[in-house]
Amino acid sequence: YFFGIPIMFGLATAVASVVLKLFNNASVWCWISPLPLTCRGSLFNNGINDCERGNNASLYRFVFFYGPLWFVIITASVAMFLLYTSVRKTEQQAAKWSLATRLEKTARLKHTKKVRRQAFFYLMAFYVAWLPGTLLRTIETISKNTDTSVLLVIFAITGPFQGTLNFLVYVRPKYLKYRRKHPENLCLVIQMIVFTCCMKEEPSGDITRITEP
């Protein structure tokens, strides 16, 4: 159901948007938008529909997309916090029975710190990608005459950039691991991360290229 629910929800909202004629010019791409862009829709215009297409499109933006989006982001934030507190609690309990950990304070809660940093970057990928777009569409809904061109350009960059941000967060632990082992060879570290199918790490710590037999 982890795959089925998003697919079915996406198909249902897409079909509904076609039936309701919500897909129109949204400044930088075709998306849920009123036509013309300056019309308000019956919900915000005393029951009078002043749009040629996409009546109340501003409402459907939040019902079909931004509402579920921020529900997922907030849920992920809560899940990351619970994960962090769980690891911290476990490590604190383990530290009570570890003489080495009690003697060496710098090593205490090292796994907790790793989880905290990774969770932070993971969530920041969401916030950086979608906060500008949410602000943009909220301002457009509230005020049709506000100049949002700067915010529009920022969103046009950050929205499609989410995949790259997720990739960077995903490879970050590997990068740090290989970078510590090979601080003098950044190019080799990048090759090990990007071309995982062609590179391997020997038990000695050396990195070699995989060749066909």
CSV table of C-alpha atoms in Angstrom, one decimal, residues 181 192 200-209:
chain,number,residue,atom,x,y,z
A,181,LYS,CA,39.9,7.1,4.4
A,192,MET,CA,33.6,5.6,-5.7
A,200,LYS,CA,35.2,-1.6,-5.1
A,201,GLU,CA,36.9,-1.2,-1.7
A,202,GLU,CA,39.5,-3.8,-0.8
A,203,PRO,CA,39.8,-5.1,2.8
A,204,SER,CA,43.0,-3.0,3.0
A,205,GLY,CA,41.0,0.1,2.4
A,206,ASP,CA,42.3,0.6,-1.1
A,207,ILE,CA,39.8,1.4,-3.9
A,208,THR,CA,40.2,-0.3,-7.2
A,209,ARG,CA,38.4,-0.4,-10.5
